[in-house]
CSV table of C-alpha atoms in Angstrom, one decimal:
chain,number,residue,atom,x,y,z
A,228,MET,CA,109.3,38.3,91.9
A,229,GLN,CA,112.2,40.4,90.5
A,230,ARG,CA,114.8,41.5,92.9
A,231,ASP,CA,115.5,45.2,93.7
A,232,TYR,CA,118.9,45.9,92.4
A,233,THR,CA,119.0,49.9,93.6
A,234,ASN,CA,121.1,49.7,96.4
A,235,GLU,CA,123.8,47.1,94.0
A,236,ILE,CA,124.2,49.5,91.8
A,237,LEU,CA,124.4,52.9,93.6
A,238,GLU,CA,127.9,50.5,95.2
A,239,LEU,CA,128.5,50.4,91.4
A,240,ILE,CA,128.3,54.1,90.7
A,241,ARG,CA,130.0,55.2,94.0
A,242,ARG,CA,133.1,52.6,92.7
A,243,THR,CA,133.4,53.4,89.2
A,244,SER,CA,133.5,57.1,90.7
A,245,SER,CA,135.9,57.1,93.0
A,246,SER,CA,137.9,54.1,92.6
A,247,LEU,CA,140.6,53.7,89.6
A,248,PRO,CA,140.5,50.6,88.2
A,249,LYS,CA,143.7,48.6,89.0
A,250,ASP,CA,145.0,47.8,85.5
A,251,VAL,CA,144.9,51.5,84.5
A,252,GLU,CA,146.7,52.9,88.5
A,253,GLU,CA,149.1,50.1,87.4
A,254,ARG,CA,149.6,51.7,84.1
A,255,LEU,CA,150.1,55.2,85.2
A,256,ARG,CA,152.5,54.3,88.0
A,257,ALA,CA,155.0,52.5,85.3
A,258,SER,CA,154.8,55.6,83.5
A,259,ILE,CA,156.3,57.8,86.0
A,260,GLU,CA,159.6,55.8,85.4
A,261,LYS,CA,160.0,57.2,81.8
A,262,GLU,CA,159.0,61.1,82.7
A,263,GLU,CA,162.5,62.7,83.9
A,264,PRO,CA,162.8,63.8,87.3
A,265,GLY,CA,161.6,67.2,88.3
A,266,SER,CA,159.7,67.6,84.7
A,267,ALA,CA,156.3,68.8,85.0
A,268,ALA,CA,155.2,65.4,83.2
A,269,ARG,CA,156.7,63.8,86.2
A,270,GLY,CA,154.8,66.0,88.2
A,271,ALA,CA,151.5,65.7,86.6
A,272,LEU,CA,151.8,61.7,87.1
A,273,GLU,CA,152.7,62.3,90.7
A,274,THR,CA,149.6,64.4,91.4
A,275,ILE,CA,147.3,62.0,89.5
A,276,LEU,CA,148.4,59.1,91.6
A,277,LYS,CA,147.8,60.9,94.9
A,278,ASN,CA,144.5,62.2,93.6
A,279,VAL,CA,143.5,58.1,92.7
A,280,GLU,CA,144.7,57.4,96.6
A,281,LEU,CA,142.5,60.3,98.3
A,282,ALA,CA,139.8,59.7,95.8
A,283,ARG,CA,139.4,56.0,96.6
A,284,ALA,CA,140.1,56.5,100.2
A,285,ASN,CA,137.4,59.5,100.8
A,286,SER,CA,134.5,57.7,98.5
A,287,THR,CA,134.6,60.9,96.6
A,288,PRO,CA,134.7,61.5,92.9
A,289,ILE,CA,138.3,60.9,91.4
A,290,CYS,CA,137.4,63.9,88.8
A,291,GLN,CA,135.0,66.4,89.1
A,292,ASP,CA,133.7,65.8,85.7
A,293,THR,CA,131.6,62.4,86.5
A,294,GLY,CA,130.8,62.1,82.8
A,295,THR,CA,127.9,60.4,80.7
A,296,PRO,CA,127.1,57.4,82.5
A,297,ILE,CA,127.1,54.2,79.9
A,298,PHE,CA,125.6,51.3,81.5
A,299,TYR,CA,126.1,47.7,79.6
A,300,VAL,CA,123.3,45.4,81.0
A,301,HIS,CA,123.8,42.0,80.2
A,302,TYR,CA,120.3,40.1,81.6
A,303,PRO,CA,119.4,36.6,82.0
A,304,GLU,CA,116.5,36.1,79.5
A,305,GLY,CA,113.0,36.6,81.5
A,306,MET,CA,114.2,39.6,83.5
A,307,SER,CA,112.3,42.5,83.2
A,308,THR,CA,114.7,45.2,81.7
A,309,ARG,CA,111.7,48.1,82.3
A,310,LYS,CA,112.8,47.4,86.0
A,311,LEU,CA,116.3,47.3,85.8
A,312,ARG,CA,116.1,50.4,83.8
A,313,GLU,CA,114.1,52.2,86.6
A,314,GLN,CA,116.5,50.9,88.9
A,315,ILE,CA,119.7,52.2,87.5
A,316,ARG,CA,117.9,55.4,87.2
A,317,ALA,CA,117.2,55.3,90.9
A,318,ALA,CA,120.5,55.2,91.7
A,319,MET,CA,121.9,56.8,89.6
A,320,ALA,CA,119.7,59.8,91.4
A,321,GLU,CA,120.9,58.9,94.7
A,322,ALA,CA,124.3,59.0,93.6
A,323,THR,CA,124.2,62.5,92.5
A,324,LYS,CA,122.5,63.2,96.1
A,325,ARG,CA,125.6,61.5,97.8
A,326,SER,CA,128.2,63.7,95.5
A,327,TYR,CA,129.3,60.5,94.0
A,328,MET,CA,128.0,62.1,90.9
A,329,ARG,CA,128.0,65.7,90.1
A,330,PRO,CA,124.4,66.8,88.2
A,331,ASN,CA,125.6,66.4,84.6
A,332,ALA,CA,122.4,66.3,82.6
A,333,VAL,CA,121.9,70.0,80.8
A,334,ASP,CA,118.9,70.2,78.5
A,335,ALA,CA,120.5,71.0,75.6
A,336,ILE,CA,117.7,73.3,74.0
A,337,TYR,CA,116.6,75.3,77.3
A,338,ASP,CA,120.4,75.0,79.1
A,339,LYS,CA,118.6,73.7,82.4
A,340,ASN,CA,120.4,71.2,84.4
A,341,THR,CA,117.8,68.8,85.7
A,342,GLY,CA,120.3,68.1,88.8
A,343,ASN,CA,119.6,64.2,89.4
A,344,ASN,CA,121.4,63.1,86.5
A,345,LEU,CA,118.1,62.2,84.6
A,346,GLY,CA,117.5,63.5,81.4
A,347,GLY,CA,115.0,62.6,78.6
A,348,ASP,CA,115.6,58.6,77.6
A,349,ASP,CA,119.2,58.7,76.9
A,350,PHE,CA,121.0,60.1,80.1
A,351,PRO,CA,122.4,57.8,81.4
A,352,TYR,CA,122.8,55.5,78.5
A,353,ILE,CA,121.9,52.3,79.0
A,354,HIS,CA,122.1,49.5,76.8
A,355,PHE,CA,120.6,46.0,77.4
A,356,GLU,CA,121.8,43.0,75.9
A,357,GLU,CA,119.6,39.3,76.6
A,358,VAL,CA,122.0,36.5,78.0
A,359,ASP,CA,120.7,32.8,78.4
A,360,ALA,CA,118.2,32.4,82.0
A,361,ASP,CA,121.4,30.4,83.4
A,362,GLN,CA,123.8,32.9,83.0
A,363,PRO,CA,124.4,36.0,85.8
A,364,LEU,CA,123.1,39.6,85.5
A,365,VAL,CA,126.7,41.7,84.7
A,366,ILE,CA,125.8,45.3,84.7
A,367,GLU,CA,128.8,47.3,83.1
A,368,LEU,CA,129.5,51.3,84.0
A,369,MET,CA,131.8,53.4,82.3
A,370,LEU,CA,131.9,57.1,83.2
A,371,LYS,CA,133.5,59.6,80.5
A,372,GLY,CA,134.3,62.7,81.1
A,373,GLY,CA,133.4,65.6,78.6
A,374,GLY,CA,136.4,67.1,77.7
A,375,CYS,CA,138.1,63.9,76.4
A,376,GLU,CA,134.9,63.2,74.8
A,377,ASN,CA,135.1,66.2,73.0
A,378,VAL,CA,138.4,65.5,71.6
A,379,GLY,CA,137.1,62.3,69.6
A,380,ARG,CA,137.3,62.7,66.2
A,381,GLN,CA,135.5,60.4,63.2
A,382,TYR,CA,137.3,60.6,59.8
A,383,SER,CA,135.7,59.1,56.3
A,384,LEU,CA,138.5,57.7,54.3
A,385,PRO,CA,139.5,58.3,52.1
A,386,ASP,CA,141.4,61.7,53.5
A,387,ASN,CA,143.0,63.8,51.5
A,388,SER,CA,144.7,66.1,53.4
A,389,LEU,CA,146.3,63.6,55.2
A,390,GLY,CA,147.0,61.1,52.8
A,391,ALA,CA,144.8,58.2,54.1
A,392,GLY,CA,143.3,55.5,52.1
A,393,ARG,CA,140.5,53.1,52.8
A,394,ASP,CA,143.1,50.2,54.3
A,395,LEU,CA,144.8,50.0,57.9
A,396,ALA,CA,147.8,52.4,56.3
A,397,GLY,CA,145.1,55.0,56.2
A,398,VAL,CA,143.5,53.9,59.7
A,399,ARG,CA,147.2,54.2,61.5
A,400,LYS,CA,147.2,57.8,59.6
A,401,VAL,CA,144.1,59.2,60.7
A,402,VAL,CA,144.7,57.9,64.5
A,403,LEU,CA,147.8,59.4,64.9
A,404,ASP,CA,146.0,62.6,63.5
A,405,ALA,CA,143.3,62.6,66.4
A,406,VAL,CA,146.2,61.8,69.2
A,407,GLN,CA,148.0,65.2,67.8
A,408,LYS,CA,144.9,67.5,67.6
A,409,ALA,CA,143.6,66.5,70.7
A,410,GLN,CA,147.6,67.5,72.1
A,411,GLY,CA,147.0,67.7,75.7
A,412,GLN,CA,143.0,68.6,76.1
A,413,GLY,CA,141.7,65.1,76.5
A,414,CYS,CA,143.7,65.0,79.6
A,415,ALA,CA,146.6,63.0,78.5
A,416,PRO,CA,147.9,60.4,79.0
A,417,GLY,CA,144.8,58.7,77.2
A,418,ILE,CA,143.1,55.6,76.0
A,419,LEU,CA,142.0,55.3,72.0
A,420,GLY,CA,139.3,53.6,71.3
A,421,VAL,CA,139.2,53.1,67.7
A,422,SER,CA,136.2,51.4,65.2
A,423,ILE,CA,136.9,51.1,61.6
A,424,GLY,CA,133.4,50.5,59.6
A,425,GLY,CA,130.0,51.1,60.4
A,426,ASP,CA,127.9,53.9,59.8
A,427,ARG,CA,128.7,57.4,61.9
A,428,GLY,CA,126.5,56.6,64.9
A,429,SER,CA,127.9,53.0,65.2
A,430,SER,CA,131.0,53.5,64.9
A,431,TYR,CA,131.3,55.9,67.8
A,432,ILE,CA,129.4,54.0,69.6
A,433,LYS,CA,131.5,50.7,69.0
A,434,SER,CA,134.4,53.3,69.4
A,435,LYS,CA,133.7,53.4,73.4
A,436,GLU,CA,132.1,49.7,73.5
A,437,VAL,CA,136.0,48.5,73.1
A,438,LEU,CA,136.7,50.4,75.9
A,439,PHE,CA,135.1,48.3,78.5
A,440,SER,CA,138.3,45.9,77.8
A,441,GLU,CA,141.2,45.5,79.8
A,442,ILE,CA,144.6,47.3,79.3
A,443,GLY,CA,146.7,45.5,77.6
A,444,ALA,CA,143.7,43.0,76.1
A,445,ARG,CA,144.9,42.8,72.3
A,446,ASN,CA,142.1,42.3,69.3
A,447,PRO,CA,142.3,38.3,68.8
A,448,ASP,CA,143.4,39.5,65.1
A,449,PRO,CA,147.3,39.4,64.9
A,450,LYS,CA,147.1,42.0,61.8
A,451,ILE,CA,145.1,44.1,64.4
A,452,ALA,CA,147.0,43.7,67.7
A,453,GLU,CA,149.9,44.7,65.7
A,454,LEU,CA,148.3,48.3,64.7
A,455,GLU,CA,147.3,48.8,68.4
A,456,GLU,CA,150.9,48.3,70.2
A,457,ARG,CA,151.7,50.6,67.0
A,458,LEU,CA,149.4,53.3,67.2
A,459,THR,CA,150.9,53.4,71.1
A,460,LYS,CA,154.0,53.4,70.5
A,461,GLU,CA,153.8,56.3,67.5
A,462,ALA,CA,151.3,58.2,69.8
A,463,ASN,CA,153.9,58.4,72.8
A,464,GLU,CA,156.7,59.8,69.6
A,465,LEU,CA,154.5,62.8,69.2
A,466,GLY,CA,156.3,64.2,72.7
A,467,ILE,CA,152.7,65.5,74.0
A,468,GLY,CA,153.3,64.0,77.6
A,469,PRO,CA,150.3,64.1,80.9
A,470,MET,CA,148.5,67.3,80.6
A,471,GLY,CA,150.2,68.2,77.1
A,472,PHE,CA,153.2,69.7,79.4
A,473,GLY,CA,155.5,67.4,77.0
A,474,GLY,CA,157.1,64.1,77.6
A,475,LYS,CA,157.1,60.3,77.0
A,476,THR,CA,153.1,59.1,78.3
A,477,THR,CA,150.7,60.7,75.7
A,478,VAL,CA,148.8,57.2,75.2
A,479,LEU,CA,148.5,54.3,77.9
A,480,ASP,CA,146.7,51.7,75.3
A,481,THR,CA,145.2,51.7,72.1
A,482,LYS,CA,141.9,49.5,71.1
A,483,ILE,CA,140.7,48.9,67.6
A,484,THR,CA,137.8,46.6,66.5
A,485,GLY,CA,136.6,46.2,63.0
A,486,MET,CA,132.6,46.7,62.1
A,487,HIS,CA,131.4,45.9,58.5
A,488,ARG,CA,130.3,49.0,56.1
A,489,LEU,CA,128.7,50.0,53.6
A,490,PRO,CA,130.8,49.8,50.3
A,491,ALA,CA,130.7,53.6,49.9
A,492,SER,CA,131.2,54.7,53.6
A,493,TYR,CA,134.5,54.3,55.3
A,494,PHE,CA,134.3,55.8,58.9
A,495,VAL,CA,136.9,55.7,61.5
A,496,SER,CA,136.1,56.5,64.8
A,497,VAL,CA,138.3,57.7,67.4
A,498,SER,CA,137.1,58.2,71.0
A,499,TYR,CA,139.8,59.2,73.4
A,500,MET,CA,139.3,58.5,76.8
A,501,CYS,CA,141.0,60.8,79.8
A,502,TRP,CA,143.4,58.8,82.6
A,503,ALA,CA,140.7,58.7,84.5
A,504,TYR,CA,139.5,55.6,83.0
A,505,ARG,CA,136.5,55.0,84.9
A,506,ARG,CA,134.6,51.7,84.3
A,507,ARG,CA,133.9,49.0,86.9
A,508,LYS,CA,131.4,45.6,86.8
A,509,MET,CA,129.1,44.2,88.7
A,510,THR,CA,128.1,40.4,88.5
A,511,VAL,CA,125.0,38.9,90.4
A,512,LYS,CA,125.0,34.9,91.0
A,513,GLY,CA,122.1,34.2,93.1
A,514,GLU,CA,122.5,36.2,96.6
A,515,GLU,CA,125.8,36.9,95.9
A,516,VAL,CA,127.2,40.2,94.2
A,517,LYS,CA,131.1,40.6,93.3
A,518,TYR,CA,132.4,44.2,92.3
A,519,ASP,CA,135.5,44.0,89.7
B,282,MET,CA,157.9,76.4,94.6
B,283,ARG,CA,157.0,80.3,94.8
B,284,GLU,CA,153.9,80.6,96.6
B,285,ILE,CA,152.0,83.6,95.1
B,286,PRO,CA,149.2,85.1,97.3
B,287,ILE,CA,146.0,86.5,95.6
B,288,PRO,CA,145.4,89.7,94.7
B,289,ILE,CA,148.3,89.2,92.3
B,290,SER,CA,149.9,92.8,91.5
B,291,ASP,CA,151.3,93.7,87.6
B,292,GLU,CA,154.6,93.3,88.7
B,293,VAL,CA,154.2,89.8,90.1
B,294,ILE,CA,152.4,88.9,87.0
B,295,ARG,CA,155.5,90.0,84.8
B,296,SER,CA,157.8,88.4,86.9
B,297,LEU,CA,156.5,84.6,86.1
B,298,HIS,CA,157.4,82.6,83.0
B,299,ALA,CA,155.8,80.0,81.1
B,300,GLY,CA,156.9,76.7,82.7
B,301,ASP,CA,156.7,77.7,86.3
B,302,PRO,CA,155.1,76.0,88.7
B,303,VAL,CA,153.7,78.0,91.4
B,304,LEU,CA,151.3,77.9,94.3
B,305,LEU,CA,148.5,79.8,94.7
B,306,SER,CA,146.8,81.2,97.9
B,307,GLY,CA,143.5,83.7,98.5
B,308,VAL,CA,140.1,84.2,97.2
B,309,MET,CA,139.5,83.0,93.7
B,310,MET,CA,135.9,82.4,91.9
B,311,THR,CA,134.8,79.4,89.4
B,312,GLY,CA,133.7,80.3,85.8
B,313,ARG,CA,133.0,78.4,82.9
B,314,ASP,CA,131.0,78.4,79.7
B,315,ALA,CA,127.8,79.4,80.7
B,316,VAL,CA,129.5,82.3,82.9
B,317,HIS,CA,131.8,83.3,79.9
B,318,LYS,CA,128.9,83.5,77.6
B,319,TRP,CA,126.5,85.6,80.0
B,320,MET,CA,129.3,88.3,80.9
B,321,HIS,CA,130.3,88.8,77.3
B,322,ASP,CA,126.7,89.1,76.2
B,323,THR,CA,125.6,90.8,79.1
B,324,PHE,CA,128.4,93.3,79.9
B,325,ILE,CA,131.0,93.7,77.4
B,326,LYS,CA,129.2,92.9,73.9
B,327,LYS,CA,126.2,93.8,75.4
B,328,THR,CA,124.0,92.0,73.0
B,329,ARG,CA,121.7,90.9,75.8
B,330,GLN,CA,120.0,93.5,78.7
B,331,PRO,CA,120.9,92.5,82.0
B,332,GLN,CA,117.9,90.5,83.6
B,333,GLY,CA,117.0,89.6,87.4
B,334,ASN,CA,119.8,90.4,89.7
B,335,ASP,CA,122.6,90.5,86.5
B,336,LEU,CA,123.5,94.0,87.5
B,337,ARG,CA,124.0,93.2,91.1
B,338,VAL,CA,126.5,90.3,91.1
B,339,TYR,CA,128.3,92.0,88.4
B,340,GLU,CA,129.0,94.7,90.8
B,341,GLU,CA,130.1,91.6,93.6
B,342,ILE,CA,131.9,90.1,91.2
B,343,LYS,CA,134.1,93.0,89.5
B,344,LYS,CA,135.8,93.1,92.9
B,345,ILE,CA,136.4,89.6,93.2
B,346,LEU,CA,138.0,89.3,89.6
B,347,ASP,CA,140.0,92.9,89.9
B,348,HIS,CA,143.3,91.5,90.3
B,349,GLY,CA,141.9,88.4,90.8
B,350,VAL,CA,141.8,84.6,89.6
B,351,LEU,CA,139.3,83.1,87.4
B,352,TYR,CA,139.0,79.3,87.8
B,353,HIS,CA,137.5,77.3,84.9
B,354,CYS,CA,136.1,74.1,87.6
B,355,GLY,CA,132.5,73.0,87.6
B,356,PRO,CA,132.8,71.2,91.2
B,357,VAL,CA,131.1,68.4,92.8
B,358,VAL,CA,130.0,70.3,95.8
B,359,SER,CA,128.0,69.1,99.1
B,360,GLY,CA,126.0,70.3,101.2
B,361,LEU,CA,123.4,71.4,98.7
B,362,ASP,CA,120.2,71.3,101.0
B,363,THR,CA,122.0,73.1,104.0
B,364,LYS,CA,123.9,75.6,102.2
B,365,GLU,CA,126.9,74.5,104.2
B,366,TYR,CA,128.3,74.3,101.2
B,367,LYS,CA,131.9,71.9,100.7
B,368,PHE,CA,134.3,71.5,97.5
B,369,VAL,CA,134.3,67.5,97.2
B,370,ALA,CA,135.9,67.4,93.8
B,371,ALA,CA,137.2,70.4,91.9
B,372,GLY,CA,139.6,70.0,89.1
B,373,PRO,CA,139.8,72.0,86.0
B,374,THR,CA,137.8,71.9,82.6
B,375,THR,CA,139.2,72.7,79.4
B,376,SER,CA,139.8,76.1,79.0
B,377,ILE,CA,140.0,75.7,74.9
B,378,ARG,CA,136.1,76.5,74.8
B,379,GLU,CA,136.1,79.9,76.5
B,380,GLU,CA,138.6,80.9,73.8
B,381,PRO,CA,135.9,83.3,72.0
B,382,TYR,CA,135.5,85.1,75.3
B,383,GLN,CA,138.9,85.1,77.1
B,384,ALA,CA,141.0,87.8,76.3
B,385,ASP,CA,137.8,90.1,76.3
B,386,VAL,CA,136.6,89.0,80.0
B,387,MET,CA,140.9,89.0,81.1
B,388,ARG,CA,140.4,92.6,80.2
B,389,HIS,CA,137.0,93.8,81.0
B,390,PHE,CA,137.7,92.6,84.6
B,391,ASN,CA,141.4,92.7,85.0
B,392,ILE,CA,141.9,89.4,85.7
B,393,LYS,CA,145.4,88.6,86.7
B,394,GLY,CA,145.5,85.1,86.2
B,395,VAL,CA,143.1,82.0,84.6
B,396,ILE,CA,143.6,78.5,85.6
B,397,GLY,CA,142.3,75.4,83.6
B,398,LYS,CA,143.3,72.5,82.1
B,399,GLY,CA,144.4,72.3,78.0
B,400,GLY,CA,145.7,75.5,77.4
B,401,MET,CA,144.3,78.4,75.6
B,402,GLY,CA,145.0,80.0,71.9
B,403,ALA,CA,146.3,83.2,70.3
B,404,LYS,CA,143.4,85.3,71.6
B,405,THR,CA,144.1,84.7,74.8
B,406,LEU,CA,147.7,84.7,74.9
B,407,GLN,CA,147.1,88.6,73.5
B,408,GLY,CA,144.7,89.1,76.4
B,409,CYS,CA,147.8,87.7,78.6
B,410,VAL,CA,150.0,90.3,77.1
B,411,ASP,CA,147.6,93.3,76.9
B,412,THR,CA,146.0,92.7,80.7
B,413,PRO,CA,148.8,91.9,81.9
B,414,GLY,CA,148.0,88.2,83.3
B,415,VAL,CA,149.1,84.6,82.7
B,416,TYR,CA,147.5,81.0,82.0
B,417,PHE,CA,147.7,78.9,85.2
B,418,HIS,CA,147.1,74.9,84.4
B,419,ALA,CA,146.0,72.7,87.4
B,420,ILE,CA,146.4,68.8,86.6
B,421,GLY,CA,143.1,68.0,84.7
B,422,GLY,CA,141.1,65.3,86.8
B,423,ALA,CA,143.1,66.0,90.0
B,424,ALA,CA,139.4,66.6,91.5
B,425,ALA,CA,139.6,65.0,94.7
B,426,PHE,CA,143.4,66.3,95.4
B,427,LEU,CA,142.6,70.2,94.1
B,428,ALA,CA,139.4,70.3,96.2
B,429,GLN,CA,141.6,69.6,99.6
B,430,THR,CA,143.4,72.8,98.6
B,431,VAL,CA,139.8,74.6,98.8
B,432,GLN,CA,139.7,76.1,102.9
B,433,LYS,CA,136.3,77.3,102.5
B,434,VAL,CA,133.3,78.5,100.0
B,435,LEU,CA,132.7,82.1,100.5
B,436,GLY,CA,130.0,81.8,98.5
B,437,VAL,CA,128.2,81.3,95.5
B,438,TYR,CA,126.3,83.6,92.4
B,439,LYS,CA,123.7,81.9,89.8
B,440,LEU,CA,123.5,78.7,91.2
B,441,GLU,CA,119.6,78.3,90.5
B,442,GLU,CA,120.0,79.7,87.0
B,443,PHE,CA,123.3,78.0,86.0
B,444,GLY,CA,123.4,74.7,88.2
B,445,VAL,CA,125.8,73.6,90.3
B,446,PRO,CA,129.0,73.1,87.8
B,447,GLU,CA,128.4,76.4,85.9
B,448,ALA,CA,127.9,78.4,89.0
B,449,MET,CA,130.5,81.1,89.9
B,450,TRP,CA,131.7,80.0,93.1
B,451,VAL,CA,134.0,81.9,95.3
B,452,ILE,CA,136.6,80.1,97.6
B,453,GLU,CA,139.8,80.4,99.8
B,454,VAL,CA,142.1,78.3,98.4
B,455,LYS,CA,145.4,76.9,100.2
B,456,ASN,CA,148.7,76.4,98.3
B,457,PHE,CA,146.7,75.5,94.9
B,458,PRO,CA,149.2,73.7,92.7
B,459,VAL,CA,149.7,75.1,89.0
B,460,VAL,CA,152.3,75.4,86.4
B,461,VAL,CA,152.2,78.7,84.0
B,462,THR,CA,152.2,77.2,80.8
B,463,MET,CA,150.8,81.0,78.8
B,464,ASP,CA,152.8,84.5,80.3
B,465,ALA,CA,152.2,88.3,80.3
B,466,HIS,CA,155.1,88.0,77.4
B,467,GLY,CA,153.4,86.4,75.0
B,468,VAL,CA,155.1,82.8,75.2
B,469,SER,CA,152.6,79.6,75.1
B,470,GLN,CA,154.4,76.1,76.0
B,471,HIS,CA,151.2,74.7,74.3
B,472,SER,CA,151.6,76.2,70.9
B,473,THR,CA,155.4,75.3,70.7
B,474,LEU,CA,154.4,71.9,71.8
B,475,ASP,CA,152.2,71.8,69.0
B,476,GLU,CA,154.2,73.0,66.6
B,477,ARG,CA,156.6,70.0,67.5
B,478,SER,CA,154.3,67.5,67.6
B,479,ARG,CA,153.0,68.4,64.4
B,480,LYS,CA,156.4,68.0,62.8
B,481,VAL,CA,156.7,64.7,64.2
B,482,LEU,CA,153.8,63.6,63.0
B,483,ASP,CA,154.2,65.1,59.2
B,484,GLU,CA,157.6,62.4,59.5
B,485,LEU,CA,155.3,59.8,61.1
B,486,LEU,CA,153.1,60.2,58.3
B,487,ALA,CA,155.7,60.2,55.7
B,488,GLN,CA,156.8,56.4,56.9
B,489,PRO,CA,155.5,53.3,54.8
B,490,TYR,CA,153.4,51.2,56.6
């Protein structure tokens, strides 16, 4: 008999929606000092941090846009993914009832909100990955808001208008272009998830997957790691600042991953994550459930 | 910080300039994508016939919006079962999606302030000059913090039809913090910053890898 994890998943959703991860909060806090005293940019960051504390203390959503729920489930061999899916969906409906989540699933053809965050087979989005039978069950959840999702961009290289060729120099150019075009609309300061290669679909998915890693975690390839750091630095030179008020803090971190591509295609996908970078993880070892 | 009560007079609006931080207090209404399209198609362009309770709702919101404030927000609301509504999380949504409608909506309803995030474009800026009105920028994502300024939910329109995030919620706020980023004198901080950052981008793109 497989255990019912509905309540534990409900707790994962509550934590993800109401409690910003420490690494994000610390990076935001460190950014305050870079902004001029009395500036709108500094004021925005101060309000953001007040909001983070308030949401955590009251178990209310950090942002009213509780986003697209993206689950990555690493399940031990032999566990029923069908049951896990049912439990995730039950927990999502309950989380909506308790106002941890805003009803966010709208039928695109008939413009009808389902009211419980369940819509078709793809809302919430759930990805299953099998691990060895002796490994723990790990469920990761990311909530990605619509404002930042809307400013994500995909480029097909070469891009003549930007003079971007099919190499890392070209990648750098299009990523900077994406940040400039986003201005403050993705709720800057943002975090960039970048995928190079793949097809249009897989590339976008990868650009979100890479956002599950911690702030400051670098790609093991030193060439890519260097580009990650350079892009964060250069994006901040654009001066867009928190909320697009102008300022030094536009991007908190950049994460890049590479994929294989067809000879004919060279896609660069940029997923922009807002400062409300909500991602949490639960790990089940025997009877014990741990939340990170 | 300057405190401004709602309704807002034209005189007060003209005294505001891009960059001014202000605190708003009084009654405002939420409205986002579905609301703007509905207002525009049904009452402004009239490409759609009024249906159901459209006309009654129109008459009622006209009174709220005259010299009033429209907030681009899709809140998280508790008490849906009991109708004892409470705003749990209520930050601004991205405003630019309303760019096709906003100027017409401002002029039609005589709206003095539009609250949102991310700024709006040239058409809305012209709407600010004509009405006159301003664009107030709230802190995106600061939903728990901003919900605390909501003293009371006075009512809601089109809840069943549009759903919780898209309905028109009438709320009373106290000291709701915003920054004027587009004013009635035709100044937009957003276009200034867009131009400035584009220049920096061009310089960066010209650098060798």
